[in-house]
């Protein structure tokens, strides 16, 4: 959409408010998907929920590509949003639940790396599709995601179900087979099996392949009521931590900067559309490189230290952007060095987001939530994530017109200083701890 909105505006003759609404509705329509994804994945399984998500995404992309009018484009956009809402919840849960302890940070970071590779591919394809006719170019930009959606549907049919979900259904024999496939050793698989059975309430010494489990456990019924109305001190702290990392990851401004970067670059004097598209390709490369580096760091250095390093880098780069754009707004001539610095600080900002705040938000929130709350609790986190993202992307243009482009970056700097304080003072380290230990870790920190 970063590239497409430039051409959609010209082709459909719509204004900035309609563009903000179009972009915002994508994220807003993720909310119903997020809200039902957790319960759906508790009921039909993680794997089939992912398949459902990408069937929805496939249909929405095709409808957007057809898009003869703003209203049809909006409907397709909303369908894509619902599918994306499902995927944002269930993909991290699935990755977390099948990953071995020693590599959980690596595997749970892969969805974020994949999203950044997708962003890069989108920027590259936008650069080439921009050379097509106005009417065809942007339609190709929005329909091309249908291809990976179809590939994912076929792929997921071949993959295993989450062993933790299988045990919640009482299908212990199937879970044992999956754990033997996804664990480093047979002993590790048996240890994980015992820990999960204990959390679900099954006797650790039980050798049956099929065990009767309470309907409440199987379907996830009542999980949200318990999570919000009757939480223990440790669960309450977990909930605050999980929601907090998602809140700060969005209000920190990465969504708005990523989406409206062509406007930021245009403000510094880059006028040609092909050069604007090329600059966004550089952003995509920066995202992928730093996200790729991040997947190897989370298990080595820990989640908390990556969040702190990331937040510090984000604060410095936002300050740089604020000063550069303030200079631009008070200068009567084009300053090449300011243009170069603006592009540089934008790349650095997105790089620091991708090395810590971006992937670690999903790793941390999906691993700290207890099994009985994980899918639905992460759904709540993603709802917060999407609401704040909608607020950012739908207000970014209006805010910078009120307080100047430089002013909005200084505002985002202050928000990220608050995020840095939250990460430092509130989040315990979870590296190297099993998913079943998280209540103990947060219980110790809640005293």
mmCIF file of N, CA and C in Angstrom, residues 239-304:
data_model
loop_
_atom_site.group_PDB
_atom_site.id
_atom_site.type_symbol
_atom_site.label_atom_id
_atom_site.label_comp_id
_atom_site.label_asym_id
_atom_site.label_seq_id
_atom_site.Cartn_x
_atom_site.Cartn_y
_atom_site.Cartn_z
ATOM 1 N N UNK A 239 -0.041 -9.991 31.738
ATOM 2 C CA UNK A 239 -0.981 -9.305 30.847
ATOM 3 C C UNK A 239 -0.529 -7.875 30.575
ATOM 4 N N UNK A 240 -0.111 -7.158 31.628
ATOM 5 C CA UNK A 240 0.361 -5.780 31.462
ATOM 6 C C UNK A 240 1.601 -5.751 30.568
ATOM 7 N N UNK A 241 2.521 -6.699 30.784
ATOM 8 C CA UNK A 241 3.745 -6.743 29.986
ATOM 9 C C UNK A 241 3.432 -7.031 28.521
ATOM 10 N N UNK A 242 2.551 -8.015 28.273
ATOM 11 C CA UNK A 242 2.226 -8.407 26.893
ATOM 12 C C UNK A 242 1.520 -7.277 26.152
ATOM 13 N N UNK A 243 0.542 -6.651 26.811
ATOM 14 C CA UNK A 243 -0.164 -5.532 26.169
ATOM 15 C C UNK A 243 0.768 -4.334 26.006
ATOM 16 N N UNK A 244 1.613 -4.101 27.005
ATOM 17 C CA UNK A 244 2.515 -2.952 26.969
ATOM 18 C C UNK A 244 3.493 -2.989 25.800
ATOM 19 N N UNK A 245 4.093 -4.164 25.537
ATOM 20 C CA UNK A 245 5.065 -4.225 24.433
ATOM 21 C C UNK A 245 4.371 -3.994 23.088
ATOM 22 N N UNK A 246 3.125 -4.470 22.962
ATOM 23 C CA UNK A 246 2.389 -4.229 21.714
ATOM 24 C C UNK A 246 1.987 -2.767 21.579
ATOM 25 N N UNK A 247 1.561 -2.161 22.678
ATOM 26 C CA UNK A 247 1.163 -0.751 22.650
ATOM 27 C C UNK A 247 2.325 0.132 22.194
ATOM 28 N N UNK A 248 3.498 -0.047 22.826
ATOM 29 C CA UNK A 248 4.642 0.811 22.495
ATOM 30 C C UNK A 248 5.213 0.500 21.118
ATOM 31 N N UNK A 249 5.064 -0.753 20.646
ATOM 32 C CA UNK A 249 5.581 -1.075 19.310
ATOM 33 C C UNK A 249 4.824 -0.316 18.227
ATOM 34 N N UNK A 250 3.571 0.044 18.506
ATOM 35 C CA UNK A 250 2.751 0.748 17.502
ATOM 36 C C UNK A 250 2.773 2.253 17.668
ATOM 37 N N UNK A 251 2.585 2.737 18.909
ATOM 38 C CA UNK A 251 2.541 4.195 19.079
ATOM 39 C C UNK A 251 3.921 4.810 18.917
ATOM 40 N N UNK A 252 4.943 3.948 18.817
ATOM 41 C CA UNK A 252 6.290 4.451 18.538
ATOM 42 C C UNK A 252 6.435 5.028 17.147
ATOM 43 N N UNK A 253 5.466 4.751 16.257
ATOM 44 C CA UNK A 253 5.412 5.430 14.962
ATOM 45 C C UNK A 253 5.935 4.664 13.768
ATOM 46 N N UNK A 254 6.378 3.419 13.949
ATOM 47 C CA UNK A 254 6.977 2.700 12.816
ATOM 48 C C UNK A 254 5.981 2.483 11.683
ATOM 49 N N UNK A 255 4.716 2.221 12.017
ATOM 50 C CA UNK A 255 3.707 2.003 10.978
ATOM 51 C C UNK A 255 3.482 3.238 10.123
ATOM 52 N N UNK A 256 3.377 4.389 10.778
ATOM 53 C CA UNK A 256 3.163 5.631 10.046
ATOM 54 C C UNK A 256 4.357 6.009 9.189
ATOM 55 N N UNK A 257 5.557 5.842 9.742
ATOM 56 C CA UNK A 257 6.764 6.197 8.995
ATOM 57 C C UNK A 257 6.946 5.270 7.797
ATOM 58 N N UNK A 258 6.701 3.978 7.999
ATOM 59 C CA UNK A 258 6.827 3.022 6.903
ATOM 60 C C UNK A 258 5.837 3.334 5.784
ATOM 61 N N UNK A 259 4.612 3.652 6.167
ATOM 62 C CA UNK A 259 3.559 3.881 5.178
ATOM 63 C C UNK A 259 3.712 5.215 4.457
ATOM 64 N N UNK A 260 4.054 6.258 5.203
ATOM 65 C CA UNK A 260 4.099 7.601 4.621
ATOM 66 C C UNK A 260 5.516 8.079 4.316
ATOM 67 N N UNK A 261 6.469 7.162 4.285
ATOM 68 C CA UNK A 261 7.857 7.547 3.992
ATOM 69 C C UNK A 261 8.001 8.291 2.662
ATOM 70 N N UNK A 262 7.250 7.919 1.596
ATOM 71 C CA UNK A 262 7.378 8.711 0.370
ATOM 72 C C UNK A 262 7.052 10.189 0.581
ATOM 73 N N UNK A 263 6.072 10.485 1.451
ATOM 74 C CA UNK A 263 5.740 11.883 1.735
ATOM 75 C C UNK A 263 6.885 12.575 2.483
ATOM 76 N N UNK A 264 7.507 11.823 3.414
ATOM 77 C CA UNK A 264 8.629 12.384 4.162
ATOM 78 C C UNK A 264 9.776 12.711 3.209
ATOM 79 N N UNK A 265 10.101 11.753 2.316
ATOM 80 C CA UNK A 265 11.188 11.978 1.359
ATOM 81 C C UNK A 265 10.834 13.098 0.377
ATOM 82 N N UNK A 266 9.565 13.141 -0.019
ATOM 83 C CA UNK A 266 9.112 14.178 -0.939
ATOM 84 C C UNK A 266 9.285 15.564 -0.322
ATOM 85 N N UNK A 267 9.047 15.654 0.990
ATOM 86 C CA UNK A 267 9.178 16.929 1.683
ATOM 87 C C UNK A 267 10.621 17.456 1.634
ATOM 88 N N UNK A 268 11.587 16.529 1.540
ATOM 89 C CA UNK A 268 13.000 16.947 1.513
ATOM 90 C C UNK A 268 13.494 17.276 0.104
ATOM 91 N N UNK A 269 12.635 17.054 -0.921
ATOM 92 C CA UNK A 269 13.011 17.453 -2.269
ATOM 93 C C UNK A 269 13.072 16.345 -3.294
ATOM 94 N N UNK A 270 12.792 15.089 -2.885
ATOM 95 C CA UNK A 270 12.758 13.986 -3.854
ATOM 96 C C UNK A 270 11.380 14.002 -4.510
ATOM 97 N N UNK A 271 11.320 14.409 -5.763
ATOM 98 C CA UNK A 271 10.023 14.649 -6.407
ATOM 99 C C UNK A 271 9.590 13.536 -7.358
ATOM 100 N N UNK A 272 10.537 12.893 -8.033
ATOM 101 C CA UNK A 272 10.181 11.877 -9.025
ATOM 102 C C UNK A 272 9.641 10.614 -8.361
ATOM 103 N N UNK A 273 8.531 10.099 -8.876
ATOM 104 C CA UNK A 273 7.903 8.916 -8.280
ATOM 105 C C UNK A 273 8.817 7.695 -8.333
ATOM 106 N N UNK A 274 9.565 7.546 -9.413
ATOM 107 C CA UNK A 274 10.468 6.394 -9.522
ATOM 108 C C UNK A 274 11.549 6.436 -8.446
ATOM 109 N N UNK A 275 12.047 7.649 -8.140
ATOM 110 C CA UNK A 275 13.053 7.790 -7.081
ATOM 111 C C UNK A 275 12.446 7.538 -5.701
ATOM 112 N N UNK A 276 11.182 7.957 -5.514
ATOM 113 C CA UNK A 276 10.499 7.690 -4.245
ATOM 114 C C UNK A 276 10.331 6.187 -4.054
ATOM 115 N N UNK A 277 9.949 5.470 -5.129
ATOM 116 C CA UNK A 277 9.789 4.018 -5.040
ATOM 117 C C UNK A 277 11.131 3.345 -4.767
ATOM 118 N N UNK A 278 12.191 3.858 -5.384
ATOM 119 C CA UNK A 278 13.528 3.296 -5.190
ATOM 120 C C UNK A 278 13.993 3.508 -3.751
ATOM 121 N N UNK A 279 13.665 4.666 -3.178
ATOM 122 C CA UNK A 279 14.022 4.936 -1.784
ATOM 123 C C UNK A 279 13.317 3.970 -0.843
ATOM 124 N N UNK A 280 12.078 3.611 -1.161
ATOM 125 C CA UNK A 280 11.358 2.653 -0.313
ATOM 126 C C UNK A 280 11.943 1.244 -0.448
ATOM 127 N N UNK A 281 12.521 0.932 -1.616
ATOM 128 C CA UNK A 281 13.210 -0.362 -1.762
ATOM 129 C C UNK A 281 14.371 -0.434 -0.776
ATOM 130 N N UNK A 282 15.099 0.679 -0.644
ATOM 131 C CA UNK A 282 16.187 0.736 0.341
ATOM 132 C C UNK A 282 15.686 0.493 1.752
ATOM 133 N N UNK A 283 14.502 1.027 2.063
ATOM 134 C CA UNK A 283 13.894 0.771 3.375
ATOM 135 C C UNK A 283 13.634 -0.717 3.564
ATOM 136 N N UNK A 284 13.093 -1.351 2.517
ATOM 137 C CA UNK A 284 12.797 -2.775 2.598
ATOM 138 C C UNK A 284 14.047 -3.600 2.821
ATOM 139 N N UNK A 285 15.138 -3.230 2.138
ATOM 140 C CA UNK A 285 16.406 -3.942 2.318
ATOM 141 C C UNK A 285 16.906 -3.778 3.749
ATOM 142 N N UNK A 286 16.833 -2.553 4.272
ATOM 143 C CA UNK A 286 17.238 -2.282 5.651
ATOM 144 C C UNK A 286 16.430 -3.134 6.628
ATOM 145 N N UNK A 287 15.125 -3.210 6.415
ATOM 146 C CA UNK A 287 14.259 -4.012 7.282
ATOM 147 C C UNK A 287 14.684 -5.471 7.293
ATOM 148 N N UNK A 288 14.881 -6.034 6.104
ATOM 149 C CA UNK A 288 15.202 -7.463 6.002
ATOM 150 C C UNK A 288 16.561 -7.769 6.621
ATOM 151 N N UNK A 289 17.550 -6.937 6.339
ATOM 152 C CA UNK A 289 18.899 -7.171 6.873
ATOM 153 C C UNK A 289 18.881 -7.182 8.395
ATOM 154 N N UNK A 290 18.257 -6.171 9.004
ATOM 155 C CA UNK A 290 18.235 -6.096 10.464
ATOM 156 C C UNK A 290 17.337 -7.164 11.081
ATOM 157 N N UNK A 291 16.219 -7.494 10.428
ATOM 158 C CA UNK A 291 15.351 -8.557 10.933
ATOM 159 C C UNK A 291 16.057 -9.904 10.866
ATOM 160 N N UNK A 292 16.852 -10.116 9.807
ATOM 161 C CA UNK A 292 17.619 -11.359 9.671
ATOM 162 C C UNK A 292 18.665 -11.464 10.777
ATOM 163 N N UNK A 293 19.339 -10.358 11.065
ATOM 164 C CA UNK A 293 20.327 -10.350 12.150
ATOM 165 C C UNK A 293 19.645 -10.654 13.483
ATOM 166 N N UNK A 294 18.455 -10.090 13.669
ATOM 167 C CA UNK A 294 17.743 -10.218 14.945
ATOM 168 C C UNK A 294 17.417 -11.660 15.300
ATOM 169 N N UNK A 295 17.084 -12.489 14.295
ATOM 170 C CA UNK A 295 16.659 -13.856 14.623
ATOM 171 C C UNK A 295 17.778 -14.667 15.264
ATOM 172 N N UNK A 296 19.029 -14.242 15.068
ATOM 173 C CA UNK A 296 20.158 -14.952 15.673
ATOM 174 C C UNK A 296 20.547 -14.364 17.029
ATOM 175 N N UNK A 297 20.008 -13.189 17.361
ATOM 176 C CA UNK A 297 20.412 -12.506 18.588
ATOM 177 C C UNK A 297 19.502 -12.783 19.771
ATOM 178 N N UNK A 298 18.215 -13.055 19.493
ATOM 179 C CA UNK A 298 17.229 -13.174 20.570
ATOM 180 C C UNK A 298 17.581 -14.293 21.541
ATOM 181 N N UNK A 299 17.991 -15.452 21.025
ATOM 182 C CA UNK A 299 18.342 -16.583 21.902
ATOM 183 C C UNK A 299 19.733 -16.445 22.503
ATOM 184 N N UNK A 300 20.572 -15.609 21.896
ATOM 185 C CA UNK A 300 21.938 -15.450 22.391
ATOM 186 C C UNK A 300 22.054 -14.386 23.472
ATOM 187 N N UNK A 301 21.453 -13.219 23.222
ATOM 188 C CA UNK A 301 21.589 -12.103 24.160
ATOM 189 C C UNK A 301 20.364 -11.876 25.031
ATOM 190 N N UNK A 302 19.218 -12.385 24.614
ATOM 191 C CA UNK A 302 18.010 -12.214 25.409
ATOM 192 C C UNK A 302 17.052 -11.204 24.824
ATOM 193 N N UNK A 303 15.775 -11.344 25.201
ATOM 194 C CA UNK A 303 14.726 -10.475 24.649
ATOM 195 C C UNK A 303 14.850 -9.048 25.187
ATOM 196 N N UNK A 304 15.097 -8.947 26.507
ATOM 197 C CA UNK A 304 15.082 -7.638 27.157
ATOM 198 C C UNK A 304 16.199 -6.739 26.635
#
